């Protein structure tokens, strides 16, 4: 529990630091974060191609800044573990887990969105978009602590709602998830 508090506080502090500079490159590697991860024995879940994209999108264009608050759908890009991208339109109000399942994207969601697992872990590829999201709840942070390959922009898909503010968001799927099944069982979306 204390680890999640530290993660939460760290993320909020970094969020504040980055929010004051809208034109600035959105992502600066946070060595302290990765240090914390290393202490916990957590490796980055991004493959090299994804990591390259992760860093490159730091200078993402300003498209999709969410000015159009009346939008009914938003554009979301899922970056799969092989680096391929899937662009989907997501109705506002839908959560990211539901959006993935509606578009045949393999995001597990073992607890069906009740914030009791970490198998819907997604990685926001652009810090600017990460900063636009509401802060994760304590419950989400607790579950994120269990996620494989946790990063500083990790979120649980079932806890992130599509809003006009995140139109254009890019989300990477981690190379693995950690669930309670030990026999290789993978829950299927409902
Ligand atoms: Fe279990 Fe999101 S589906 S926490």
mmCIF file of C-alpha atoms and ligand atoms in Angstrom:
data_model
loop_
_atom_site.group_PDB
_atom_site.id
_atom_site.type_symbol
_atom_site.label_atom_id
_atom_site.label_comp_id
_atom_site.label_asym_id
_atom_site.label_seq_id
_atom_site.Cartn_x
_atom_site.Cartn_y
_atom_site.Cartn_z
ATOM 1 C CA UNK A 1 0.000 0.000 0.000
ATOM 2 C CA UNK A 2 2.785 2.449 0.885
ATOM 3 C CA UNK A 3 4.399 1.846 -2.451
ATOM 4 C CA UNK A 4 1.271 2.949 -4.254
ATOM 5 C CA UNK A 5 1.100 6.067 -2.133
ATOM 6 C CA UNK A 6 4.662 6.913 -3.091
ATOM 7 C CA UNK A 7 3.904 6.186 -6.754
ATOM 8 C CA UNK A 8 0.812 8.341 -6.571
ATOM 9 C CA UNK A 9 2.575 11.237 -4.920
ATOM 10 C CA UNK A 10 5.475 10.994 -7.354
ATOM 11 C CA UNK A 11 3.179 10.924 -10.354
ATOM 12 C CA UNK A 12 1.233 13.915 -9.075
ATOM 13 C CA UNK A 13 4.411 15.882 -8.446
ATOM 14 C CA UNK A 14 5.693 15.156 -11.930
ATOM 15 C CA UNK A 15 2.310 15.971 -13.358
ATOM 16 C CA UNK A 16 2.440 19.401 -11.758
ATOM 17 C CA UNK A 17 5.942 19.987 -13.082
ATOM 18 C CA UNK A 18 4.943 19.145 -16.630
ATOM 19 C CA UNK A 19 1.586 20.875 -16.700
ATOM 20 C CA UNK A 20 2.948 24.385 -16.671
ATOM 21 C CA UNK A 21 4.573 24.160 -20.081
ATOM 22 C CA UNK A 22 2.078 23.371 -22.803
ATOM 23 C CA UNK A 23 4.492 23.708 -25.723
ATOM 24 C CA UNK A 24 7.177 21.637 -24.141
ATOM 25 C CA UNK A 25 8.015 18.111 -25.170
ATOM 26 C CA UNK A 26 5.581 16.065 -23.222
ATOM 27 C CA UNK A 27 7.783 13.309 -21.947
ATOM 28 C CA UNK A 28 10.998 13.477 -20.025
ATOM 29 C CA UNK A 29 12.286 10.141 -18.754
ATOM 30 C CA UNK A 30 11.939 10.113 -15.028
ATOM 31 C CA UNK A 31 15.003 8.434 -13.746
ATOM 32 C CA UNK A 32 13.708 8.439 -10.200
ATOM 33 C CA UNK A 33 10.670 6.531 -11.308
ATOM 34 C CA UNK A 34 12.694 3.931 -13.117
ATOM 35 C CA UNK A 35 14.951 3.699 -10.108
ATOM 36 C CA UNK A 36 11.904 2.972 -8.006
ATOM 37 C CA UNK A 37 10.822 0.367 -10.515
ATOM 38 C CA UNK A 38 14.210 -1.272 -10.514
ATOM 39 C CA UNK A 39 14.079 -1.497 -6.743
ATOM 40 C CA UNK A 40 10.839 -3.354 -7.111
ATOM 41 C CA UNK A 41 12.275 -5.615 -9.760
ATOM 42 C CA UNK A 42 9.906 -4.361 -12.407
ATOM 43 C CA UNK A 43 11.173 -4.117 -15.946
ATOM 44 C CA UNK A 44 9.736 -1.929 -18.630
ATOM 45 C CA UNK A 45 7.036 -3.739 -20.509
ATOM 46 C CA UNK A 46 7.727 -1.975 -23.745
ATOM 47 C CA UNK A 47 9.551 -3.680 -26.576
ATOM 48 C CA UNK A 48 12.260 -1.573 -28.285
ATOM 49 C CA UNK A 49 9.925 -0.487 -31.101
ATOM 50 C CA UNK A 50 7.249 0.510 -28.644
ATOM 51 C CA UNK A 51 9.772 2.308 -26.462
ATOM 52 C CA UNK A 52 10.988 4.244 -29.487
ATOM 53 C CA UNK A 53 7.432 5.227 -30.274
ATOM 54 C CA UNK A 54 6.860 6.008 -26.617
ATOM 55 C CA UNK A 55 9.702 8.489 -26.609
ATOM 56 C CA UNK A 56 8.983 9.833 -30.077
ATOM 57 C CA UNK A 57 5.436 10.678 -29.238
ATOM 58 C CA UNK A 58 6.754 13.051 -26.602
ATOM 59 C CA UNK A 59 6.747 15.636 -29.338
ATOM 60 C CA UNK A 60 3.357 14.592 -30.585
ATOM 61 C CA UNK A 61 1.377 17.071 -32.560
ATOM 62 C CA UNK A 62 -1.277 19.123 -30.888
ATOM 63 C CA UNK A 63 -4.034 17.392 -32.822
ATOM 64 C CA UNK A 64 -6.731 16.074 -30.587
ATOM 65 C CA UNK A 65 -6.259 18.538 -27.777
ATOM 66 C CA UNK A 66 -9.855 18.090 -26.903
ATOM 67 C CA UNK A 67 -11.080 21.597 -27.621
ATOM 68 C CA UNK A 68 -14.270 20.200 -29.131
ATOM 69 C CA UNK A 69 -16.104 19.353 -25.944
ATOM 70 C CA UNK A 70 -19.240 18.461 -27.888
ATOM 71 C CA UNK A 71 -17.677 15.453 -29.551
ATOM 72 C CA UNK A 72 -19.620 12.212 -29.445
ATOM 73 C CA UNK A 73 -16.674 9.985 -30.251
ATOM 74 C CA UNK A 74 -12.933 10.293 -29.903
ATOM 75 C CA UNK A 75 -10.029 8.724 -31.737
ATOM 76 C CA UNK A 76 -7.934 6.236 -29.841
ATOM 77 C CA UNK A 77 -4.904 4.379 -31.133
ATOM 78 C CA UNK A 78 -3.927 1.076 -29.579
ATOM 79 C CA UNK A 79 -0.319 0.062 -30.175
ATOM 80 C CA UNK A 80 -0.048 -3.684 -29.976
ATOM 81 C CA UNK A 81 2.925 -5.594 -28.644
ATOM 82 C CA UNK A 82 4.359 -6.073 -32.144
ATOM 83 C CA UNK A 83 4.251 -2.325 -32.761
ATOM 84 C CA UNK A 84 1.232 -2.455 -35.046
ATOM 85 C CA UNK A 85 -1.376 0.198 -34.514
ATOM 86 C CA UNK A 86 -5.124 0.028 -34.490
ATOM 87 C CA UNK A 87 -7.070 3.249 -34.782
ATOM 88 C CA UNK A 88 -10.570 3.143 -33.387
ATOM 89 C CA UNK A 89 -13.389 5.542 -32.719
ATOM 90 C CA UNK A 90 -14.643 5.362 -29.175
ATOM 91 C CA UNK A 91 -17.933 6.808 -27.946
ATOM 92 C CA UNK A 92 -17.465 9.405 -25.231
ATOM 93 C CA UNK A 93 -18.279 7.869 -21.859
ATOM 94 C CA UNK A 94 -16.970 4.436 -22.806
ATOM 95 C CA UNK A 95 -14.039 3.178 -20.824
ATOM 96 C CA UNK A 96 -10.884 2.030 -22.549
ATOM 97 C CA UNK A 97 -11.385 -1.609 -21.632
ATOM 98 C CA UNK A 98 -14.822 -1.599 -23.226
ATOM 99 C CA UNK A 99 -13.407 0.190 -26.251
ATOM 100 C CA UNK A 100 -10.712 -2.450 -26.640
ATOM 101 C CA UNK A 101 -13.182 -5.300 -26.423
ATOM 102 C CA UNK A 102 -15.519 -3.649 -28.908
ATOM 103 C CA UNK A 103 -12.688 -3.515 -31.387
ATOM 104 C CA UNK A 104 -11.175 -6.983 -30.929
ATOM 105 C CA UNK A 105 -8.126 -5.686 -29.131
ATOM 106 C CA UNK A 106 -6.626 -8.148 -26.713
ATOM 107 C CA UNK A 107 -6.887 -6.413 -23.398
ATOM 108 C CA UNK A 108 -7.837 -8.980 -20.792
ATOM 109 C CA UNK A 109 -9.954 -7.346 -18.150
ATOM 110 C CA UNK A 110 -10.120 -10.377 -15.870
ATOM 111 C CA UNK A 111 -12.243 -8.676 -13.204
ATOM 112 C CA UNK A 112 -14.541 -7.149 -15.808
ATOM 113 C CA UNK A 113 -13.805 -3.598 -14.863
ATOM 114 C CA UNK A 114 -14.240 -3.747 -11.117
ATOM 115 C CA UNK A 115 -10.703 -2.498 -10.399
ATOM 116 C CA UNK A 116 -9.708 -5.766 -8.784
ATOM 117 C CA UNK A 117 -6.943 -6.927 -11.130
ATOM 118 C CA UNK A 118 -4.315 -5.342 -13.318
ATOM 119 C CA UNK A 119 -4.939 -7.176 -16.552
ATOM 120 C CA UNK A 120 -6.396 -4.145 -18.313
ATOM 121 C CA UNK A 121 -3.092 -2.311 -17.903
ATOM 122 C CA UNK A 122 -2.371 0.156 -20.703
ATOM 123 C CA UNK A 123 0.465 2.616 -21.126
ATOM 124 C CA UNK A 124 -0.318 6.148 -22.211
ATOM 125 C CA UNK A 125 2.349 6.887 -24.801
ATOM 126 C CA UNK A 126 2.308 10.643 -24.522
ATOM 127 C CA UNK A 127 2.803 12.394 -21.205
ATOM 128 C CA UNK A 128 0.668 15.302 -22.345
ATOM 129 C CA UNK A 129 -2.301 12.991 -22.698
ATOM 130 C CA UNK A 130 -1.489 11.281 -19.425
ATOM 131 C CA UNK A 131 -1.651 14.655 -17.724
ATOM 132 C CA UNK A 132 -5.115 15.260 -19.112
ATOM 133 C CA UNK A 133 -6.513 12.228 -17.339
ATOM 134 C CA UNK A 134 -8.015 12.484 -13.875
ATOM 135 C CA UNK A 135 -5.622 11.187 -11.245
ATOM 136 C CA UNK A 136 -5.913 7.480 -10.527
ATOM 137 C CA UNK A 137 -7.806 6.565 -7.390
ATOM 138 C CA UNK A 138 -6.045 4.842 -4.507
ATOM 139 C CA UNK A 139 -7.722 1.604 -5.582
ATOM 140 C CA UNK A 140 -6.395 1.958 -9.103
ATOM 141 C CA UNK A 141 -2.909 2.707 -7.801
ATOM 142 C CA UNK A 142 -3.043 -0.374 -5.603
ATOM 143 C CA UNK A 143 -3.905 -2.523 -8.594
ATOM 144 C CA UNK A 144 -1.343 -0.809 -10.796
ATOM 145 C CA UNK A 145 1.305 -1.865 -8.318
ATOM 146 C CA UNK A 146 0.537 -5.418 -9.371
ATOM 147 C CA UNK A 147 0.760 -4.704 -13.085
ATOM 148 C CA UNK A 148 3.510 -6.302 -15.110
ATOM 149 C CA UNK A 149 5.911 -3.735 -16.529
ATOM 150 C CA UNK A 150 4.497 -0.746 -14.692
ATOM 151 C CA UNK A 151 5.540 2.612 -16.150
ATOM 152 C CA UNK A 152 4.996 6.145 -14.976
ATOM 153 C CA UNK A 153 2.173 6.604 -17.472
ATOM 154 C CA UNK A 154 0.471 3.291 -16.766
ATOM 155 C CA UNK A 155 -3.269 3.239 -16.191
ATOM 156 C CA UNK A 156 -5.960 0.630 -15.900
ATOM 157 C CA UNK A 157 -8.065 0.659 -19.038
ATOM 158 C CA UNK A 158 -11.278 0.037 -17.158
ATOM 159 C CA UNK A 159 -10.707 3.160 -15.072
ATOM 160 C CA UNK A 160 -10.053 5.515 -17.960
ATOM 161 C CA UNK A 161 -13.088 7.035 -19.588
ATOM 162 C CA UNK A 162 -13.128 8.364 -23.131
ATOM 163 C CA UNK A 163 -13.609 12.123 -22.977
ATOM 164 C CA UNK A 164 -13.023 14.829 -25.588
ATOM 165 C CA UNK A 165 -9.919 15.857 -23.642
ATOM 166 C CA UNK A 166 -8.117 12.704 -24.677
ATOM 167 C CA UNK A 167 -9.147 12.661 -28.323
ATOM 168 C CA UNK A 168 -6.128 11.279 -30.179
ATOM 169 C CA UNK A 169 -4.645 9.361 -27.253
ATOM 170 C CA UNK A 170 -2.234 6.530 -28.022
ATOM 171 C CA UNK A 171 -2.160 3.538 -25.730
ATOM 172 C CA UNK A 172 0.426 0.772 -25.764
ATOM 173 C CA UNK A 173 -0.459 -2.702 -24.642
ATOM 174 C CA UNK A 174 2.131 -4.227 -22.313
ATOM 175 C CA UNK A 175 3.911 -7.358 -23.485
ATOM 176 C CA UNK A 176 2.426 -9.339 -20.623
ATOM 177 C CA UNK A 177 -0.113 -9.091 -17.881
ATOM 178 C CA UNK A 178 -0.114 -10.495 -14.411
ATOM 179 C CA UNK A 179 -3.239 -12.292 -13.381
ATOM 180 C CA UNK A 180 -4.055 -14.833 -10.774
ATOM 181 C CA UNK A 181 -4.275 -17.776 -13.148
ATOM 182 C CA UNK A 182 -1.166 -19.917 -13.191
ATOM 183 C CA UNK A 183 -2.130 -22.357 -15.915
ATOM 184 C CA UNK A 184 -1.940 -19.980 -18.835
ATOM 185 C CA UNK A 185 -5.695 -19.378 -18.821
ATOM 186 C CA UNK A 186 -6.611 -16.119 -20.486
ATOM 187 C CA UNK A 187 -10.054 -14.758 -19.790
ATOM 188 C CA UNK A 188 -11.994 -13.879 -22.898
ATOM 189 C CA UNK A 189 -13.806 -10.565 -23.205
ATOM 190 C CA UNK A 190 -17.556 -10.853 -22.623
HETATM 191 FE FE1 LIG B 1 -9.630 -5.662 -13.684
HETATM 192 FE FE2 LIG B 1 -9.572 -3.325 -15.024
HETATM 193 S S1 LIG B 1 -10.429 -5.216 -15.618
HETATM 194 S S2 LIG B 1 -8.860 -3.793 -13.041
#
